[in-house]
């Protein structure tokens, strides 16, 4: 079986863990109120006011003025993320982390150790709760696509298991609005076409769906409606890489919001690279449009990204040159061809790494202060902004 594991309201839950007086209250993590920028995430209490990830912070203030607004403490979240990933690594030798708070686990062959999928999943949820104080939702199925949908099925603190042979039945009972990968635009098309259920989709057939939604969209929707894996979580083979991605509940077409999200991912990846003692010269972007077409532009640069500011400017350049302005469903950022940073030969105390850490922190701070403002300014004056924030 494949497990998909996703922490509940991750950044907000860590804040509630560290500030217990905030438990049970609407907590909104992201940009400061009164400034530009977006919501990174919010607690379930805040969600009942309509607040969600990637929403401009000004809108969140309007919807939930009584909310507690907190800044992103990426390093703390990564510390917790590391603990969670370590626990997952104790349950399966094959863990694929796909963002700061989610991972796929291949549980094939672990039955002797952990028992049935239900026993293994309960053990996993228990271990995470007792060792980190946080809750997680787990989905289990024979393929990653179904496992991913299943983990979101009963959030928060959910557990949904789709037994082998039940994949198509599970999909056919799924409200079509929850068909993972089919965003706003696609849902709108479903309504126009009178498609209200997943079995109706399947009935149209692969050729019919391709005629309606294009080849990529048709193949995706047909596989999904049959309970097969449309292959969007395939593991890339080859060199070592590190990546993170965000799928949006609503398609995003505002360049400022996209760049704010990219900046958040630059911050996450910079810290992860620093923590794991790796560096890279190859930046990868993943863009999936509302119509399922997916781009994976990547570029290798002559120098290593020693500072977040450099990674940011390169990632942004890649985004600007590859995005066609149409609504985006998923945005990802990765580093390819990772290399270990050799500890400084002269010292065993890693002063070099400490220095690197200071630089990462300084650059990230500068990015937060100036990053988003620059985006707007560049747009207003209508020319490329090549300045690298975070560097003197
Ligand atoms: P998600 O797993 O999508 O969201 P979540 O964990 O906050 O809530 P839940 O899974 O219970 O629905 O993303 C994980 C973290 O990634 C999230 O806590 C904050 C960050 N994030 C952003 O910074 N911007 C975004 O647009 C999204 C979707 C997530
Ligand atoms: Mg989550």
XYZ file of C-alpha atoms and ligand atoms in Angstrom:
422
model
C 0.000 0.000 0.000
C 0.962 3.626 -0.512
C 0.442 6.072 2.327
C 0.058 9.800 1.888
C 0.714 11.722 5.068
C -0.160 15.418 5.430
C 0.106 17.490 8.607
C -3.005 19.417 9.618
C -2.864 23.230 9.259
C 0.858 22.789 9.607
C 2.392 26.226 10.332
C -0.658 27.280 12.351
C -0.605 24.044 14.385
C 3.066 24.565 15.233
C 2.206 28.077 16.432
C -0.608 26.678 18.593
C 1.775 24.065 19.942
C 4.353 26.684 20.888
C 1.711 29.106 22.208
C -0.886 26.864 23.886
C -3.073 29.858 24.690
C -3.813 30.035 20.940
C -5.353 26.554 20.810
C -8.942 26.703 19.620
C -8.555 30.227 18.228
C -8.275 31.506 14.650
C -4.545 31.715 13.911
C -3.398 33.116 10.574
C 0.228 32.683 9.562
C 1.644 34.783 6.755
C 2.358 38.364 5.815
C 1.849 41.120 8.382
C -1.605 42.752 8.364
C -1.516 46.104 6.660
C 1.262 45.026 4.322
C 1.429 43.255 1.000
C 1.577 39.506 0.871
C -0.538 36.456 1.414
C -1.775 33.954 3.972
C 0.573 30.966 4.206
C -1.942 28.939 6.144
C -4.428 29.260 8.971
C -5.917 27.138 11.733
C -9.184 25.304 11.149
C -10.868 27.851 13.418
C -9.844 30.589 10.943
C -10.985 28.497 7.990
C -14.556 28.669 9.219
C -14.383 32.417 8.507
C -13.442 31.681 4.900
C -9.728 32.384 5.274
C -7.435 30.137 3.197
C -3.862 29.779 1.947
C -2.676 32.144 -0.788
C -5.387 34.716 0.005
C -4.166 38.322 0.244
C -3.604 39.109 3.917
C -5.844 42.182 3.615
C -8.770 39.931 2.741
C -8.013 37.672 5.697
C -8.118 40.710 8.007
C -11.470 41.689 6.554
C -12.946 38.189 6.955
C -11.495 37.482 10.368
C -10.521 40.696 12.175
C -10.377 38.870 15.527
C -7.763 36.437 14.197
C -4.253 36.254 15.617
C -1.856 37.115 12.781
C 1.618 35.645 13.061
C 4.715 35.793 10.863
C 6.201 32.687 9.244
C 8.895 31.062 11.402
C 10.255 28.809 8.719
C 13.152 27.505 10.678
C 10.906 26.249 13.472
C 8.541 24.581 11.002
C 11.459 22.876 9.326
C 12.692 21.597 12.650
C 9.281 19.997 13.265
C 9.127 18.830 9.652
C 12.474 17.067 10.145
C 11.138 15.300 13.268
C 8.051 14.172 11.376
C 10.069 12.927 8.402
C 12.372 11.036 10.766
C 9.377 9.273 12.311
C 8.134 8.364 8.821
C 11.583 6.989 8.016
C 11.250 4.588 10.934
C 8.093 3.124 9.393
C 9.195 2.719 5.796
C 12.513 2.724 3.967
C 10.863 4.529 1.059
C 9.702 8.013 2.065
C 9.268 10.667 -0.567
C 8.828 14.094 0.944
C 6.849 16.304 -1.412
C 6.609 19.455 0.640
C 7.373 20.749 4.106
C 4.476 18.821 5.626
C 3.618 15.945 3.329
C 5.155 12.743 2.106
C 4.383 9.487 0.383
C 5.418 6.260 2.076
C 5.658 3.012 0.223
C 4.489 0.495 2.820
C 4.886 -2.528 0.554
C 6.464 -5.368 2.499
C 6.092 -3.763 5.931
C 3.036 -5.837 6.898
C 5.192 -8.302 8.835
C 6.478 -5.447 10.965
C 3.492 -3.159 11.376
C 0.507 -5.328 10.525
C -2.477 -4.200 8.492
C -2.576 -0.764 6.835
C -4.933 0.386 9.587
C -2.558 -0.759 12.339
C 0.408 0.837 10.582
C -1.449 4.111 10.030
C -2.641 4.275 13.650
C 0.882 3.609 14.845
C 2.141 6.389 12.590
C -0.467 8.889 13.786
C 0.241 7.950 17.391
C 3.997 8.309 17.012
C 3.619 11.754 15.453
C 1.162 12.902 18.089
C 3.171 11.661 21.048
C 6.554 12.801 19.788
C 5.641 16.156 18.232
C 2.270 17.032 19.767
C 0.728 17.479 16.305
C -1.964 15.740 14.321
C -1.660 14.379 10.834
C -4.049 12.983 8.256
C -3.252 9.737 6.482
C -4.599 8.225 3.285
C -3.785 4.669 2.251
C -4.423 3.038 -1.113
C -2.763 0.936 -3.777
C -1.689 4.041 -5.701
C -0.414 7.486 -4.801
C -3.189 9.443 -6.448
C -5.913 7.745 -4.413
C -3.784 7.908 -1.251
C -3.390 11.662 -1.776
C -7.142 12.189 -2.109
C -7.808 9.870 0.831
C -5.547 11.836 3.203
C -7.608 14.964 2.574
C -10.891 13.141 2.937
C -11.410 13.440 6.687
C -9.042 16.214 7.669
C -8.025 17.143 10.329
C -6.684 14.092 12.208
C -8.132 11.867 9.493
C -7.519 8.303 8.412
C -9.002 6.958 5.200
C -8.088 3.575 3.803
C -9.168 2.491 0.335
C -8.795 -1.312 0.218
C -7.371 -2.954 -2.926
C -10.040 -3.390 -5.571
C -12.117 -0.486 -4.211
C -10.293 2.273 -6.092
C -12.902 2.847 -8.755
C -15.767 2.579 -6.275
C -14.026 5.146 -4.054
C -13.611 7.538 -6.962
C -17.183 7.056 -8.113
C -18.496 8.070 -4.683
C -16.220 11.094 -4.505
C -18.060 14.400 -5.005
C -16.695 15.682 -8.298
C -15.618 18.936 -6.606
C -13.064 16.878 -4.667
C -11.473 15.335 -7.761
C -7.857 16.204 -7.028
C -6.231 18.074 -9.910
C -9.488 19.416 -11.321
C -9.484 23.071 -10.271
C -11.893 25.938 -10.704
C -11.655 26.193 -14.491
C -12.183 22.482 -14.987
C -15.047 22.423 -12.500
C -16.646 25.268 -14.413
C -16.377 23.236 -17.627
C -17.915 20.235 -15.831
C -20.895 22.384 -14.895
C -21.259 23.781 -18.414
C -21.186 20.261 -19.799
C -23.630 18.942 -17.195
C -21.035 16.564 -15.720
C -21.980 16.179 -12.082
C -20.431 12.869 -11.029
C -17.210 10.950 -11.498
C -18.939 7.968 -13.215
C -20.338 10.437 -15.785
C -16.777 11.470 -16.534
C -15.703 7.889 -17.034
C -18.627 7.264 -19.342
C -17.470 9.991 -21.719
C -14.371 7.866 -22.301
C -10.772 8.787 -22.877
C -11.191 9.986 -26.457
C -14.233 12.053 -25.575
C -12.498 13.637 -22.602
C -9.423 14.415 -24.718
C -11.627 16.193 -27.234
C -13.109 18.272 -24.427
C -10.107 18.868 -22.190
C -7.079 18.387 -24.423
C -4.797 15.350 -24.425
C -3.194 15.935 -21.038
C -6.486 16.819 -19.372
C -8.389 13.953 -21.006
C -5.823 11.312 -20.043
C -5.704 12.660 -16.501
C -9.458 12.769 -15.997
C -10.026 9.360 -17.519
C -7.385 7.621 -15.381
C -8.657 9.405 -12.277
C -12.263 8.422 -12.959
C -11.197 4.757 -13.218
C -9.309 4.913 -9.918
C -5.971 4.552 -11.691
C -2.957 6.684 -10.948
C -2.752 9.484 -13.551
C 0.973 9.546 -12.775
C 1.333 12.996 -11.332
C 3.308 11.863 -8.305
C 5.794 9.731 -10.200
C 9.199 9.715 -8.594
C 11.865 11.335 -10.712
C 14.771 9.011 -11.233
C 18.371 10.092 -11.295
C 20.276 12.718 -9.407
C 19.615 13.902 -5.888
C 17.146 16.709 -5.667
C 15.038 18.560 -3.155
C 11.755 20.167 -3.941
C 8.546 21.529 -2.576
C 5.257 22.341 -4.196
C 1.943 23.949 -3.446
C -1.381 23.065 -4.969
C -3.923 25.813 -4.726
C -7.525 25.393 -3.726
C -8.262 28.078 -6.309
C -6.354 28.784 -9.465
C -3.950 31.681 -9.134
C -3.486 34.204 -11.943
C -2.131 37.196 -10.051
C 1.624 37.457 -10.704
C 2.155 39.148 -7.373
C 0.564 36.277 -5.474
C 2.501 33.722 -7.509
C 5.765 35.462 -6.769
C 4.884 35.736 -3.082
C 4.305 31.985 -3.050
C 7.550 31.377 -4.874
C 9.322 33.494 -2.288
C 7.881 31.317 0.489
C 9.232 28.245 -1.255
C 12.657 29.862 -1.761
C 12.714 30.395 1.962
C 11.722 26.795 2.702
C 14.219 25.292 0.258
C 17.057 27.581 1.407
C 16.653 26.425 4.976
C 16.282 22.788 4.023
C 19.447 22.934 1.929
C 21.289 24.623 4.753
C 20.046 22.100 7.330
C 20.949 19.133 5.205
C 24.340 20.572 4.318
C 23.814 20.518 0.563
C 24.135 23.025 -2.222
C 23.125 23.269 -5.871
C 23.484 25.240 -9.064
C 20.336 23.877 -10.718
C 16.975 25.439 -10.094
C 13.756 23.781 -11.198
C 10.289 25.235 -11.355
C 7.123 23.236 -11.745
C 4.021 24.921 -13.094
C 0.721 23.225 -13.658
C -2.006 25.132 -15.421
C -5.714 24.846 -14.822
C -5.889 22.671 -17.963
C -3.394 20.148 -16.473
C -0.557 21.051 -18.765
C 2.589 20.892 -16.706
C 5.904 22.614 -17.312
C 9.149 21.705 -15.619
C 11.585 24.401 -16.728
C 14.993 24.169 -15.150
C 18.317 25.891 -15.514
C 21.822 25.318 -14.313
C 23.828 28.374 -13.362
C 27.593 28.797 -13.225
C 27.726 29.475 -9.489
C 26.167 27.745 -6.478
C 23.214 29.406 -4.833
C 25.019 30.396 -1.677
C 22.379 32.920 -0.732
C 18.627 32.848 -0.806
C 18.677 36.155 -2.669
C 20.429 34.569 -5.630
C 18.123 31.570 -5.661
C 15.156 33.928 -5.488
C 16.242 36.015 -8.433
C 16.974 32.937 -10.545
C 13.747 31.183 -9.596
C 11.785 34.325 -10.353
C 13.511 34.752 -13.676
C 12.557 31.190 -14.574
C 8.957 31.783 -13.505
C 8.715 35.015 -15.495
C 10.148 33.465 -18.623
C 8.032 30.310 -18.574
C 4.631 31.384 -17.259
C 2.142 32.386 -19.953
C -0.136 34.297 -17.607
C -2.878 31.696 -17.487
C -4.345 30.390 -14.220
C -1.973 28.181 -12.252
C -3.027 25.200 -10.140
C 0.309 24.138 -8.783
C 3.632 25.827 -8.313
C 6.784 24.017 -7.290
C 10.419 24.861 -6.695
C 13.353 22.510 -6.528
C 17.100 22.240 -6.498
C 18.712 19.614 -8.701
C 22.097 17.888 -8.723
C 22.633 18.386 -5.008
C 26.149 18.215 -3.642
C 27.256 17.921 -0.069
C 28.928 21.005 1.320
C 32.272 19.799 2.580
C 32.921 20.799 6.150
C 35.684 23.326 6.428
C 38.947 21.402 6.335
C 40.559 23.627 8.949
C 37.932 23.193 11.582
C 35.622 20.538 12.857
C 33.247 23.108 14.260
C 31.795 23.963 10.854
C 32.291 27.707 11.083
C 31.615 27.775 7.385
C 28.162 26.340 7.907
C 27.415 28.777 10.677
C 28.450 31.550 8.402
C 26.255 30.156 5.674
C 23.361 29.967 8.070
C 23.786 33.592 9.047
C 23.811 34.545 5.403
C 20.701 32.520 4.687
C 18.897 34.152 7.569
C 19.980 37.633 6.636
C 19.022 37.169 3.019
C 15.649 35.714 3.909
C 14.957 38.608 6.240
C 15.819 41.064 3.496
C 13.614 39.204 1.036
C 10.686 39.429 3.368
C 11.241 43.096 3.870
C 11.735 44.038 0.239
C 10.854 41.085 -1.965
C 7.200 41.635 -2.643
C 7.463 45.411 -2.934
C 10.004 44.973 -5.680
C 7.667 42.754 -7.646
C 5.088 45.494 -7.830
C 7.562 48.194 -8.593
C 8.999 46.181 -11.445
C 5.563 45.611 -12.839
C 4.575 49.237 -12.595
C 7.607 50.518 -14.372
C 7.228 47.703 -16.864
C 10.759 46.470 -17.017
C 12.688 43.531 -15.748
C 13.828 43.733 -12.186
C 17.255 42.224 -12.164
C 18.353 43.469 -8.826
C 19.048 40.746 -6.340
C 17.417 41.461 -3.019
C 19.340 40.390 0.038
C 22.648 41.512 -1.389
C 24.267 44.828 -0.781
P -0.853 22.358 3.181
O -0.628 20.946 3.613
O -1.465 22.584 1.851
O -1.797 23.093 4.237
P -1.881 22.950 5.810
O -0.989 21.885 6.329
O -1.650 24.296 6.426
O -3.398 22.584 6.055
P -4.123 21.181 5.731
O -3.093 20.261 5.163
O -4.650 20.713 7.057
O -5.193 21.531 4.775
O 0.509 23.145 3.219
C 1.507 22.908 4.208
C 2.165 24.199 4.633
O 2.735 24.844 3.481
C 1.215 25.192 5.245
O 1.035 24.998 6.638
C 1.853 26.511 4.903
C 2.586 26.248 3.598
N 1.810 26.799 2.464
C 2.090 28.083 2.048
O 2.987 28.739 2.595
N 1.358 28.623 1.009
C 0.356 27.926 0.377
O -0.299 28.448 -0.548
C 0.074 26.590 0.817
C -1.018 25.800 0.137
C 0.829 26.071 1.855
Mg -0.972 19.999 5.460
